[in-house]
Amino acid sequence: MNLNDIVFIALAGITLLAALGVVLSRNIMHAALFLVLTFLGVAGIYFQLNAGFIGLVQIMVYAGAISVLIIFAIMLVMDVEIGQTNLFNQSVPTMMTGGYVSVLLAAGLIG
């Protein structure tokens, strides 16, 4: 048994345990995080099989975009009590600083 076999078995075990965590978890946020781990495990298996492009697509599309979309949907649907923080209580210099930073960031990205 060589190192590639050991790494493959470890990745497969992590992926299977994470998939079981998705199904058996009672907390929906934990299930979403287990789903991210499952996607990363599948990407690791693709890399182990010398399919680098598919592994990168798995990470970018599934572990990145789809997982963030699922987590945002969970956060928006969950009934969460909002504390006393109010966005309109910020001072004007704080809001202007954020505006300056966003304009500088946009200028840096465009230029």
PDB file of N, CA and C in Angstrom:
ATOM      1  N   MET A   1       0.858  -1.177   0.000  1.00  0.00           N
ATOM      2  CA  MET A   1       0.000   0.000   0.000  1.00  0.00           C
ATOM      3  C   MET A   1       0.902   1.238   0.000  1.00  0.00           C
ATOM      4  N   ASN A   2       0.756   2.073  -1.017  1.00  0.00           N
ATOM      5  CA  ASN A   2       1.608   3.261  -1.098  1.00  0.00           C
ATOM      6  C   ASN A   2       0.886   4.497  -0.562  1.00  0.00           C
ATOM      7  N   LEU A   3       1.577   5.628  -0.632  1.00  0.00           N
ATOM      8  CA  LEU A   3       1.047   6.867  -0.053  1.00  0.00           C
ATOM      9  C   LEU A   3      -0.219   7.340  -0.755  1.00  0.00           C
ATOM     10  N   ASN A   4      -0.296   7.152  -2.073  1.00  0.00           N
ATOM     11  CA  ASN A   4      -1.498   7.581  -2.808  1.00  0.00           C
ATOM     12  C   ASN A   4      -2.739   6.826  -2.339  1.00  0.00           C
ATOM     13  N   ASP A   5      -2.575   5.534  -2.065  1.00  0.00           N
ATOM     14  CA  ASP A   5      -3.714   4.754  -1.568  1.00  0.00           C
ATOM     15  C   ASP A   5      -4.167   5.235  -0.199  1.00  0.00           C
ATOM     16  N   ILE A   6      -3.210   5.544   0.664  1.00  0.00           N
ATOM     17  CA  ILE A   6      -3.544   6.010   2.010  1.00  0.00           C
ATOM     18  C   ILE A   6      -4.262   7.358   1.953  1.00  0.00           C
ATOM     19  N   VAL A   7      -3.771   8.270   1.100  1.00  0.00           N
ATOM     20  CA  VAL A   7      -4.409   9.582   0.966  1.00  0.00           C
ATOM     21  C   VAL A   7      -5.810   9.438   0.394  1.00  0.00           C
ATOM     22  N   PHE A   8      -5.968   8.543  -0.599  1.00  0.00           N
ATOM     23  CA  PHE A   8      -7.288   8.334  -1.190  1.00  0.00           C
ATOM     24  C   PHE A   8      -8.268   7.769  -0.162  1.00  0.00           C
ATOM     25  N   ILE A   9      -7.830   6.799   0.624  1.00  0.00           N
ATOM     26  CA  ILE A   9      -8.713   6.212   1.632  1.00  0.00           C
ATOM     27  C   ILE A   9      -9.078   7.246   2.696  1.00  0.00           C
ATOM     28  N   ALA A  10      -8.112   8.087   3.078  1.00  0.00           N
ATOM     29  CA  ALA A  10      -8.396   9.139   4.068  1.00  0.00           C
ATOM     30  C   ALA A  10      -9.396  10.149   3.518  1.00  0.00           C
ATOM     31  N   LEU A  11      -9.211  10.585   2.272  1.00  0.00           N
ATOM     32  CA  LEU A  11     -10.145  11.533   1.662  1.00  0.00           C
ATOM     33  C   LEU A  11     -11.539  10.924   1.517  1.00  0.00           C
ATOM     34  N   ALA A  12     -11.592   9.663   1.112  1.00  0.00           N
ATOM     35  CA  ALA A  12     -12.896   9.006   0.966  1.00  0.00           C
ATOM     36  C   ALA A  12     -13.584   8.876   2.317  1.00  0.00           C
ATOM     37  N   GLY A  13     -12.821   8.544   3.362  1.00  0.00           N
ATOM     38  CA  GLY A  13     -13.410   8.434   4.698  1.00  0.00           C
ATOM     39  C   GLY A  13     -13.933   9.767   5.203  1.00  0.00           C
ATOM     40  N   ILE A  14     -13.139  10.833   5.009  1.00  0.00           N
ATOM     41  CA  ILE A  14     -13.579  12.173   5.429  1.00  0.00           C
ATOM     42  C   ILE A  14     -14.835  12.585   4.669  1.00  0.00           C
ATOM     43  N   THR A  15     -14.852  12.292   3.373  1.00  0.00           N
ATOM     44  CA  THR A  15     -16.008  12.656   2.551  1.00  0.00           C
ATOM     45  C   THR A  15     -17.259  11.891   2.993  1.00  0.00           C
ATOM     46  N   LEU A  16     -17.112  10.614   3.261  1.00  0.00           N
ATOM     47  CA  LEU A  16     -18.263   9.828   3.703  1.00  0.00           C
ATOM     48  C   LEU A  16     -18.759  10.261   5.075  1.00  0.00           C
ATOM     49  N   LEU A  17     -17.834  10.542   5.996  1.00  0.00           N
ATOM     50  CA  LEU A  17     -18.253  11.009   7.318  1.00  0.00           C
ATOM     51  C   LEU A  17     -18.939  12.374   7.241  1.00  0.00           C
ATOM     52  N   ALA A  18     -18.424  13.251   6.375  1.00  0.00           N
ATOM     53  CA  ALA A  18     -19.056  14.561   6.217  1.00  0.00           C
ATOM     54  C   ALA A  18     -20.440  14.425   5.580  1.00  0.00           C
ATOM     55  N   ALA A  19     -20.578  13.502   4.630  1.00  0.00           N
ATOM     56  CA  ALA A  19     -21.889  13.280   4.011  1.00  0.00           C
ATOM     57  C   ALA A  19     -22.880  12.732   5.031  1.00  0.00           C
ATOM     58  N   LEU A  20     -22.409  11.851   5.908  1.00  0.00           N
ATOM     59  CA  LEU A  20     -23.276  11.374   6.986  1.00  0.00           C
ATOM     60  C   LEU A  20     -23.633  12.514   7.935  1.00  0.00           C
ATOM     61  N   GLY A  21     -22.693  13.418   8.159  1.00  0.00           N
ATOM     62  CA  GLY A  21     -22.977  14.577   8.996  1.00  0.00           C
ATOM     63  C   GLY A  21     -24.044  15.464   8.397  1.00  0.00           C
ATOM     64  N   VAL A  22     -24.062  15.589   7.066  1.00  0.00           N
ATOM     65  CA  VAL A  22     -25.111  16.377   6.403  1.00  0.00           C
ATOM     66  C   VAL A  22     -26.475  15.756   6.658  1.00  0.00           C
ATOM     67  N   VAL A  23     -26.546  14.455   6.535  1.00  0.00           N
ATOM     68  CA  VAL A  23     -27.834  13.775   6.645  1.00  0.00           C
ATOM     69  C   VAL A  23     -28.305  13.672   8.101  1.00  0.00           C
ATOM     70  N   LEU A  24     -27.380  13.430   9.025  1.00  0.00           N
ATOM     71  CA  LEU A  24     -27.764  13.137  10.402  1.00  0.00           C
ATOM     72  C   LEU A  24     -27.751  14.347  11.323  1.00  0.00           C
ATOM     73  N   SER A  25     -27.242  15.476  10.874  1.00  0.00           N
ATOM     74  CA  SER A  25     -27.151  16.653  11.737  1.00  0.00           C
ATOM     75  C   SER A  25     -28.535  17.242  11.970  1.00  0.00           C
ATOM     76  N   ARG A  26     -28.805  17.594  13.226  1.00  0.00           N
ATOM     77  CA  ARG A  26     -30.096  18.197  13.561  1.00  0.00           C
ATOM     78  C   ARG A  26     -30.061  19.717  13.398  1.00  0.00           C
ATOM     79  N   ASN A  27     -28.874  20.289  13.383  1.00  0.00           N
ATOM     80  CA  ASN A  27     -28.717  21.730  13.195  1.00  0.00           C
ATOM     81  C   ASN A  27     -28.469  21.995  11.714  1.00  0.00           C
ATOM     82  N   ILE A  28     -29.289  22.824  11.109  1.00  0.00           N
ATOM     83  CA  ILE A  28     -29.189  23.035   9.665  1.00  0.00           C
ATOM     84  C   ILE A  28     -27.907  23.783   9.276  1.00  0.00           C
ATOM     85  N   MET A  29     -27.396  24.620  10.164  1.00  0.00           N
ATOM     86  CA  MET A  29     -26.153  25.324   9.873  1.00  0.00           C
ATOM     87  C   MET A  29     -24.976  24.352   9.897  1.00  0.00           C
ATOM     88  N   HIS A  30     -24.982  23.418  10.835  1.00  0.00           N
ATOM     89  CA  HIS A  30     -23.941  22.399  10.868  1.00  0.00           C
ATOM     90  C   HIS A  30     -24.021  21.514   9.624  1.00  0.00           C
ATOM     91  N   ALA A  31     -25.228  21.215   9.181  1.00  0.00           N
ATOM     92  CA  ALA A  31     -25.401  20.414   7.975  1.00  0.00           C
ATOM     93  C   ALA A  31     -24.816  21.133   6.759  1.00  0.00           C
ATOM     94  N   ALA A  32     -25.005  22.447   6.686  1.00  0.00           N
ATOM     95  CA  ALA A  32     -24.440  23.207   5.564  1.00  0.00           C
ATOM     96  C   ALA A  32     -22.914  23.198   5.613  1.00  0.00           C
ATOM     97  N   LEU A  33     -22.340  23.286   6.807  1.00  0.00           N
ATOM     98  CA  LEU A  33     -20.878  23.244   6.921  1.00  0.00           C
ATOM     99  C   LEU A  33     -20.341  21.847   6.613  1.00  0.00           C
ATOM    100  N   PHE A  34     -21.073  20.812   6.996  1.00  0.00           N
ATOM    101  CA  PHE A  34     -20.680  19.464   6.596  1.00  0.00           C
ATOM    102  C   PHE A  34     -20.757  19.302   5.081  1.00  0.00           C
ATOM    103  N   LEU A  35     -21.720  19.979   4.453  1.00  0.00           N
ATOM    104  CA  LEU A  35     -21.832  19.924   3.004  1.00  0.00           C
ATOM    105  C   LEU A  35     -20.613  20.546   2.335  1.00  0.00           C
ATOM    106  N   VAL A  36     -20.110  21.650   2.892  1.00  0.00           N
ATOM    107  CA  VAL A  36     -18.891  22.264   2.372  1.00  0.00           C
ATOM    108  C   VAL A  36     -17.729  21.282   2.489  1.00  0.00           C
ATOM    109  N   LEU A  37     -17.617  20.617   3.628  1.00  0.00           N
ATOM    110  CA  LEU A  37     -16.550  19.638   3.818  1.00  0.00           C
ATOM    111  C   LEU A  37     -16.692  18.475   2.839  1.00  0.00           C
ATOM    112  N   THR A  38     -17.913  18.071   2.549  1.00  0.00           N
ATOM    113  CA  THR A  38     -18.139  17.012   1.571  1.00  0.00           C
ATOM    114  C   THR A  38     -17.681  17.449   0.188  1.00  0.00           C
ATOM    115  N   PHE A  39     -18.026  18.675  -0.203  1.00  0.00           N
ATOM    116  CA  PHE A  39     -17.583  19.184  -1.506  1.00  0.00           C
ATOM    117  C   PHE A  39     -16.060  19.252  -1.589  1.00  0.00           C
ATOM    118  N   LEU A  40     -15.414  19.676  -0.517  1.00  0.00           N
ATOM    119  CA  LEU A  40     -13.953  19.740  -0.520  1.00  0.00           C
ATOM    120  C   LEU A  40     -13.331  18.353  -0.572  1.00  0.00           C
ATOM    121  N   GLY A  41     -13.956  17.390   0.078  1.00  0.00           N
ATOM    122  CA  GLY A  41     -13.464  16.014   0.004  1.00  0.00           C
ATOM    123  C   GLY A  41     -13.575  15.447  -1.400  1.00  0.00           C
ATOM    124  N   VAL A  42     -14.674  15.726  -2.070  1.00  0.00           N
ATOM    125  CA  VAL A  42     -14.844  15.273  -3.456  1.00  0.00           C
ATOM    126  C   VAL A  42     -13.808  15.945  -4.354  1.00  0.00           C
ATOM    127  N   ALA A  43     -13.528  17.218  -4.117  1.00  0.00           N
ATOM    128  CA  ALA A  43     -12.500  17.908  -4.894  1.00  0.00           C
ATOM    129  C   ALA A  43     -11.134  17.281  -4.650  1.00  0.00           C
ATOM    130  N   GLY A  44     -10.845  16.905  -3.405  1.00  0.00           N
ATOM    131  CA  GLY A  44      -9.582  16.228  -3.116  1.00  0.00           C
ATOM    132  C   GLY A  44      -9.468  14.899  -3.832  1.00  0.00           C
ATOM    133  N   ILE A  45     -10.572  14.172  -3.943  1.00  0.00           N
ATOM    134  CA  ILE A  45     -10.560  12.906  -4.680  1.00  0.00           C
ATOM    135  C   ILE A  45     -10.305  13.165  -6.158  1.00  0.00           C
ATOM    136  N   TYR A  46     -10.891  14.224  -6.715  1.00  0.00           N
ATOM    137  CA  TYR A  46     -10.609  14.568  -8.109  1.00  0.00           C
ATOM    138  C   TYR A  46      -9.138  14.888  -8.305  1.00  0.00           C
ATOM    139  N   PHE A  47      -8.550  15.636  -7.378  1.00  0.00           N
ATOM    140  CA  PHE A  47      -7.121  15.937  -7.488  1.00  0.00           C
ATOM    141  C   PHE A  47      -6.291  14.659  -7.389  1.00  0.00           C
ATOM    142  N   GLN A  48      -6.717  13.739  -6.562  1.00  0.00           N
ATOM    143  CA  GLN A  48      -6.003  12.470  -6.404  1.00  0.00           C
ATOM    144  C   GLN A  48      -6.062  11.659  -7.691  1.00  0.00           C
ATOM    145  N   LEU A  49      -7.124  11.826  -8.449  1.00  0.00           N
ATOM    146  CA  LEU A  49      -7.293  11.102  -9.718  1.00  0.00           C
ATOM    147  C   LEU A  49      -6.692  11.856 -10.906  1.00  0.00           C
ATOM    148  N   ASN A  50      -5.901  12.896 -10.633  1.00  0.00           N
ATOM    149  CA  ASN A  50      -5.251  13.723 -11.669  1.00  0.00           C
ATOM    150  C   ASN A  50      -6.262  14.426 -12.578  1.00  0.00           C
ATOM    151  N   ALA A  51      -7.372  14.836 -12.008  1.00  0.00           N
ATOM    152  CA  ALA A  51      -8.371  15.619 -12.732  1.00  0.00           C
ATOM    153  C   ALA A  51      -8.410  17.001 -12.078  1.00  0.00           C
ATOM    154  N   GLY A  52      -7.326  17.767 -12.268  1.00  0.00           N
ATOM    155  CA  GLY A  52      -7.159  19.047 -11.598  1.00  0.00           C
ATOM    156  C   GLY A  52      -8.212  20.070 -11.960  1.00  0.00           C
ATOM    157  N   PHE A  53      -8.586  20.127 -13.249  1.00  0.00           N
ATOM    158  CA  PHE A  53      -9.577  21.115 -13.672  1.00  0.00           C
ATOM    159  C   PHE A  53     -10.927  20.862 -13.005  1.00  0.00           C
ATOM    160  N   ILE A  54     -11.342  19.605 -12.983  1.00  0.00           N
ATOM    161  CA  ILE A  54     -12.626  19.285 -12.353  1.00  0.00           C
ATOM    162  C   ILE A  54     -12.553  19.544 -10.851  1.00  0.00           C
ATOM    163  N   GLY A  55     -11.401  19.288 -10.244  1.00  0.00           N
ATOM    164  CA  GLY A  55     -11.231  19.580  -8.827  1.00  0.00           C
ATOM    165  C   GLY A  55     -11.347  21.063  -8.536  1.00  0.00           C
ATOM    166  N   LEU A  56     -10.725  21.892  -9.379  1.00  0.00           N
ATOM    167  CA  LEU A  56     -10.837  23.343  -9.196  1.00  0.00           C
ATOM    168  C   LEU A  56     -12.260  23.836  -9.416  1.00  0.00           C
ATOM    169  N   VAL A  57     -12.937  23.286 -10.411  1.00  0.00           N
ATOM    170  CA  VAL A  57     -14.337  23.658 -10.643  1.00  0.00           C
ATOM    171  C   VAL A  57     -15.192  23.244  -9.461  1.00  0.00           C
ATOM    172  N   GLN A  58     -14.923  22.075  -8.904  1.00  0.00           N
ATOM    173  CA  GLN A  58     -15.652  21.605  -7.716  1.00  0.00           C
ATOM    174  C   GLN A  58     -15.471  22.576  -6.560  1.00  0.00           C
ATOM    175  N   ILE A  59     -14.251  23.053  -6.360  1.00  0.00           N
ATOM    176  CA  ILE A  59     -14.000  23.987  -5.264  1.00  0.00           C
ATOM    177  C   ILE A  59     -14.665  25.329  -5.532  1.00  0.00           C
ATOM    178  N   MET A  60     -14.477  25.862  -6.739  1.00  0.00           N
ATOM    179  CA  MET A  60     -14.986  27.203  -7.027  1.00  0.00           C
ATOM    180  C   MET A  60     -16.506  27.235  -7.105  1.00  0.00           C
ATOM    181  N   VAL A  61     -17.101  26.283  -7.815  1.00  0.00           N
ATOM    182  CA  VAL A  61     -18.548  26.328  -8.038  1.00  0.00           C
ATOM    183  C   VAL A  61     -19.313  25.777  -6.840  1.00  0.00           C
ATOM    184  N   TYR A  62     -18.970  24.582  -6.410  1.00  0.00           N
ATOM    185  CA  TYR A  62     -19.754  23.955  -5.354  1.00  0.00           C
ATOM    186  C   TYR A  62     -19.335  24.423  -3.966  1.00  0.00           C
ATOM    187  N   ALA A  63     -18.054  24.248  -3.632  1.00  0.00           N
ATOM    188  CA  ALA A  63     -17.614  24.618  -2.280  1.00  0.00           C
ATOM    189  C   ALA A  63     -17.664  26.124  -2.082  1.00  0.00           C
ATOM    190  N   GLY A  64     -17.537  26.881  -3.147  1.00  0.00           N
ATOM    191  CA  GLY A  64     -17.593  28.332  -3.029  1.00  0.00           C
ATOM    192  C   GLY A  64     -18.988  28.883  -3.203  1.00  0.00           C
ATOM    193  N   ALA A  65     -19.461  28.877  -4.423  1.00  0.00           N
ATOM    194  CA  ALA A  65     -20.689  29.595  -4.760  1.00  0.00           C
ATOM    195  C   ALA A  65     -21.945  28.923  -4.211  1.00  0.00           C
ATOM    196  N   ILE A  66     -22.111  27.649  -4.452  1.00  0.00           N
ATOM    197  CA  ILE A  66     -23.331  26.971  -4.033  1.00  0.00           C
ATOM    198  C   ILE A  66     -23.442  26.938  -2.514  1.00  0.00           C
ATOM    199  N   SER A  67     -22.323  26.686  -1.830  1.00  0.00           N
ATOM    200  CA  SER A  67     -22.357  26.640  -0.363  1.00  0.00           C
ATOM    201  C   SER A  67     -22.682  28.002   0.228  1.00  0.00           C
ATOM    202  N   VAL A  68     -22.113  29.059  -0.330  1.00  0.00           N
ATOM    203  CA  VAL A  68     -22.419  30.406   0.157  1.00  0.00           C
ATOM    204  C   VAL A  68     -23.889  30.724  -0.079  1.00  0.00           C
ATOM    205  N   LEU A  69     -24.414  30.323  -1.225  1.00  0.00           N
ATOM    206  CA  LEU A  69     -25.827  30.541  -1.516  1.00  0.00           C
ATOM    207  C   LEU A  69     -26.715  29.799  -0.523  1.00  0.00           C
ATOM    208  N   ILE A  70     -26.364  28.564  -0.209  1.00  0.00           N
ATOM    209  CA  ILE A  70     -27.157  27.783   0.749  1.00  0.00           C
ATOM    210  C   ILE A  70     -27.080  28.413   2.135  1.00  0.00           C
ATOM    211  N   ILE A  71     -25.887  28.822   2.561  1.00  0.00           N
ATOM    212  CA  ILE A  71     -25.735  29.418   3.887  1.00  0.00           C
ATOM    213  C   ILE A  71     -26.490  30.739   3.977  1.00  0.00           C
ATOM    214  N   PHE A  72     -26.435  31.566   2.928  1.00  0.00           N
ATOM    215  CA  PHE A  72     -27.216  32.809   2.928  1.00  0.00           C
ATOM    216  C   PHE A  72     -28.706  32.525   2.990  1.00  0.00           C
ATOM    217  N   ALA A  73     -29.165  31.531   2.246  1.00  0.00           N
ATOM    218  CA  ALA A  73     -30.592  31.189   2.279  1.00  0.00           C
ATOM    219  C   ALA A  73     -31.004  30.733   3.670  1.00  0.00           C
ATOM    220  N   ILE A  74     -30.159  29.946   4.322  1.00  0.00           N
ATOM    221  CA  ILE A  74     -30.463  29.499   5.686  1.00  0.00           C
ATOM    222  C   ILE A  74     -30.520  30.693   6.624  1.00  0.00           C
ATOM    223  N   MET A  75     -29.548  31.591   6.502  1.00  0.00           N
ATOM    224  CA  MET A  75     -29.498  32.743   7.397  1.00  0.00           C
ATOM    225  C   MET A  75     -30.689  33.671   7.179  1.00  0.00           C
ATOM    226  N   LEU A  76     -31.166  33.805   5.940  1.00  0.00           N
ATOM    227  CA  LEU A  76     -32.298  34.681   5.671  1.00  0.00           C
ATOM    228  C   LEU A  76     -33.617  34.068   6.122  1.00  0.00           C
ATOM    229  N   VAL A  77     -33.725  32.762   6.078  1.00  0.00           N
ATOM    230  CA  VAL A  77     -34.974  32.099   6.422  1.00  0.00           C
ATOM    231  C   VAL A  77     -35.106  31.886   7.931  1.00  0.00           C
ATOM    232  N   MET A  78     -33.969  31.696   8.617  1.00  0.00           N
ATOM    233  CA  MET A  78     -34.021  31.425  10.054  1.00  0.00           C
ATOM    234  C   MET A  78     -34.612  32.604  10.804  1.00  0.00           C
ATOM    235  N   ASP A  79     -35.326  32.306  11.868  1.00  0.00           N
ATOM    236  CA  ASP A  79     -35.925  33.341  12.710  1.00  0.00           C
ATOM    237  C   ASP A  79     -34.898  33.744  13.762  1.00  0.00           C
ATOM    238  N   VAL A  80     -34.255  34.878  13.526  1.00  0.00           N
ATOM    239  CA  VAL A  80     -33.195  35.349  14.412  1.00  0.00           C
ATOM    240  C   VAL A  80     -33.645  36.660  15.029  1.00  0.00           C
ATOM    241  N   GLU A  81     -33.458  36.780  16.340  1.00  0.00           N
ATOM    242  CA  GLU A  81     -33.782  38.033  17.001  1.00  0.00           C
ATOM    243  C   GLU A  81     -32.675  39.044  16.719  1.00  0.00           C
ATOM    244  N   ILE A  82     -33.065  40.208  16.270  1.00  0.00           N
ATOM    245  CA  ILE A  82     -32.109  41.267  15.973  1.00  0.00           C
ATOM    246  C   ILE A  82     -31.930  42.099  17.222  1.00  0.00           C
ATOM    247  N   GLY A  83     -30.686  42.365  17.556  1.00  0.00           N
ATOM    248  CA  GLY A  83     -30.387  43.131  18.762  1.00  0.00           C
ATOM    249  C   GLY A  83     -30.704  44.603  18.589  1.00  0.00           C
ATOM    250  N   GLN A  84     -30.138  45.418  19.438  1.00  0.00           N
ATOM    251  CA  GLN A  84     -30.419  46.847  19.444  1.00  0.00           C
ATOM    252  C   GLN A  84     -29.601  47.622  18.414  1.00  0.00           C
ATOM    253  N   THR A  85     -28.755  46.943  17.641  1.00  0.00           N
ATOM    254  CA  THR A  85     -27.953  47.668  16.664  1.00  0.00           C
ATOM    255  C   THR A  85     -28.826  48.172  15.530  1.00  0.00           C
ATOM    256  N   ASN A  86     -28.570  49.369  15.119  1.00  0.00           N
ATOM    257  CA  ASN A  86     -29.329  49.982  14.041  1.00  0.00           C
ATOM    258  C   ASN A  86     -28.324  50.610  13.079  1.00  0.00           C
ATOM    259  N   LEU A  87     -28.480  50.341  11.813  1.00  0.00           N
ATOM    260  CA  LEU A  87     -27.541  50.871  10.834  1.00  0.00           C
ATOM    261  C   LEU A  87     -27.607  52.389  10.725  1.00  0.00           C
ATOM    262  N   PHE A  88     -28.745  52.960  11.076  1.00  0.00           N
ATOM    263  CA  PHE A  88     -28.896  54.400  10.925  1.00  0.00           C
ATOM    264  C   PHE A  88     -28.318  55.177  12.099  1.00  0.00           C
ATOM    265  N   ASN A  89     -27.828  54.489  13.118  1.00  0.00           N
ATOM    266  CA  ASN A  89     -27.211  55.175  14.244  1.00  0.00           C
ATOM    267  C   ASN A  89     -25.725  55.448  14.023  1.00  0.00           C
ATOM    268  N   GLN A  90     -25.199  55.100  12.869  1.00  0.00           N
ATOM    269  CA  GLN A  90     -23.786  55.339  12.601  1.00  0.00           C
ATOM    270  C   GLN A  90     -23.558  56.827  12.373  1.00  0.00           C
ATOM    271  N   SER A  91     -22.381  57.260  12.743  1.00  0.00           N
ATOM    272  CA  SER A  91     -22.061  58.666  12.546  1.00  0.00           C
ATOM    273  C   SER A  91     -21.722  58.916  11.083  1.00  0.00           C
ATOM    274  N   VAL A  92     -21.807  60.165  10.673  1.00  0.00           N
ATOM    275  CA  VAL A  92     -21.543  60.545   9.287  1.00  0.00           C
ATOM    276  C   VAL A  92     -20.089  60.264   8.898  1.00  0.00           C
ATOM    277  N   PRO A  93     -19.071  60.581   9.724  1.00  0.00           N
ATOM    278  CA  PRO A  93     -17.700  60.260   9.313  1.00  0.00           C
ATOM    279  C   PRO A  93     -17.459  58.769   9.096  1.00  0.00           C
ATOM    280  N   THR A  94     -18.140  57.920   9.853  1.00  0.00           N
ATOM    281  CA  THR A  94     -17.983  56.479   9.671  1.00  0.00           C
ATOM    282  C   THR A  94     -18.531  56.056   8.322  1.00  0.00           C
ATOM    283  N   MET A  95     -19.689  56.590   7.937  1.00  0.00           N
ATOM    284  CA  MET A  95     -20.262  56.251   6.645  1.00  0.00           C
ATOM    285  C   MET A  95     -19.418  56.820   5.511  1.00  0.00           C
ATOM    286  N   MET A  96     -18.860  58.004   5.692  1.00  0.00           N
ATOM    287  CA  MET A  96     -18.037  58.608   4.647  1.00  0.00           C
ATOM    288  C   MET A  96     -16.736  57.829   4.467  1.00  0.00           C
ATOM    289  N   THR A  97     -16.180  57.319   5.549  1.00  0.00           N
ATOM    290  CA  THR A  97     -14.958  56.524   5.449  1.00  0.00           C
ATOM    291  C   THR A  97     -15.225  55.260   4.638  1.00  0.00           C
ATOM    292  N   GLY A  98     -16.350  54.625   4.885  1.00  0.00           N
ATOM    293  CA  GLY A  98     -16.713  53.451   4.102  1.00  0.00           C
ATOM    294  C   GLY A  98     -16.896  53.789   2.633  1.00  0.00           C
ATOM    295  N   GLY A  99     -17.464  54.952   2.350  1.00  0.00           N
ATOM    296  CA  GLY A  99     -17.620  55.395   0.962  1.00  0.00           C
ATOM    297  C   GLY A  99     -16.284  55.632   0.293  1.00  0.00           C
ATOM    298  N   TYR A 100     -15.362  56.270   1.009  1.00  0.00           N
ATOM    299  CA  TYR A 100     -14.026  56.518   0.454  1.00  0.00           C
ATOM    300  C   TYR A 100     -13.302  55.209   0.180  1.00  0.00           C
ATOM    301  N   VAL A 101     -13.402  54.282   1.096  1.00  0.00           N
ATOM    302  CA  VAL A 101     -12.727  52.997   0.904  1.00  0.00           C
ATOM    303  C   VAL A 101     -13.317  52.264  -0.294  1.00  0.00           C
ATOM    304  N   SER A 102     -14.634  52.297  -0.451  1.00  0.00           N
ATOM    305  CA  SER A 102     -15.246  51.599  -1.582  1.00  0.00           C
ATOM    306  C   SER A 102     -14.886  52.262  -2.910  1.00  0.00           C
ATOM    307  N   VAL A 103     -14.804  53.594  -2.940  1.00  0.00           N
ATOM    308  CA  VAL A 103     -14.405  54.286  -4.175  1.00  0.00           C
ATOM    309  C   VAL A 103     -12.955  53.966  -4.516  1.00  0.00           C
ATOM    310  N   LEU A 104     -12.076  53.965  -3.524  1.00  0.00           N
ATOM    311  CA  LEU A 104     -10.670  53.625  -3.775  1.00  0.00           C
ATOM    312  C   LEU A 104     -10.527  52.176  -4.244  1.00  0.00           C
ATOM    313  N   LEU A 105     -11.294  51.259  -3.647  1.00  0.00           N
ATOM    314  CA  LEU A 105     -11.257  49.870  -4.068  1.00  0.00           C
ATOM    315  C   LEU A 105     -11.753  49.714  -5.501  1.00  0.00           C
ATOM    316  N   ALA A 106     -12.842  50.398  -5.841  1.00  0.00           N
ATOM    317  CA  ALA A 106     -13.373  50.325  -7.212  1.00  0.00           C
ATOM    318  C   ALA A 106     -12.376  50.899  -8.203  1.00  0.00           C
ATOM    319  N   ALA A 107     -11.726  52.030  -7.841  1.00  0.00           N
ATOM    320  CA  ALA A 107     -10.736  52.633  -8.729  1.00  0.00           C
ATOM    321  C   ALA A 107      -9.545  51.691  -8.916  1.00  0.00           C
ATOM    322  N   GLY A 108      -9.143  51.010  -7.844  1.00  0.00           N
ATOM    323  CA  GLY A 108      -8.024  50.083  -7.955  1.00  0.00           C
ATOM    324  C   GLY A 108      -8.372  48.881  -8.814  1.00  0.00           C
ATOM    325  N   LEU A 109      -9.616  48.397  -8.724  1.00  0.00           N
ATOM    326  CA  LEU A 109     -10.014  47.267  -9.528  1.00  0.00           C
ATOM    327  C   LEU A 109     -10.186  47.627 -11.003  1.00  0.00           C
ATOM    328  N   ILE A 110     -10.652  48.837 -11.275  1.00  0.00           N
ATOM    329  CA  ILE A 110     -10.846  49.264 -12.657  1.00  0.00           C
ATOM    330  C   ILE A 110      -9.516  49.579 -13.319  1.00  0.00           C
ATOM    331  N   GLY A 111      -8.626  50.247 -12.565  1.00  0.00           N
ATOM    332  CA  GLY A 111      -7.346  50.681 -13.143  1.00  0.00           C
ATOM    333  C   GLY A 111      -6.302  49.698 -13.133  1.00  0.00           C
TER     334      GLY A 111
END
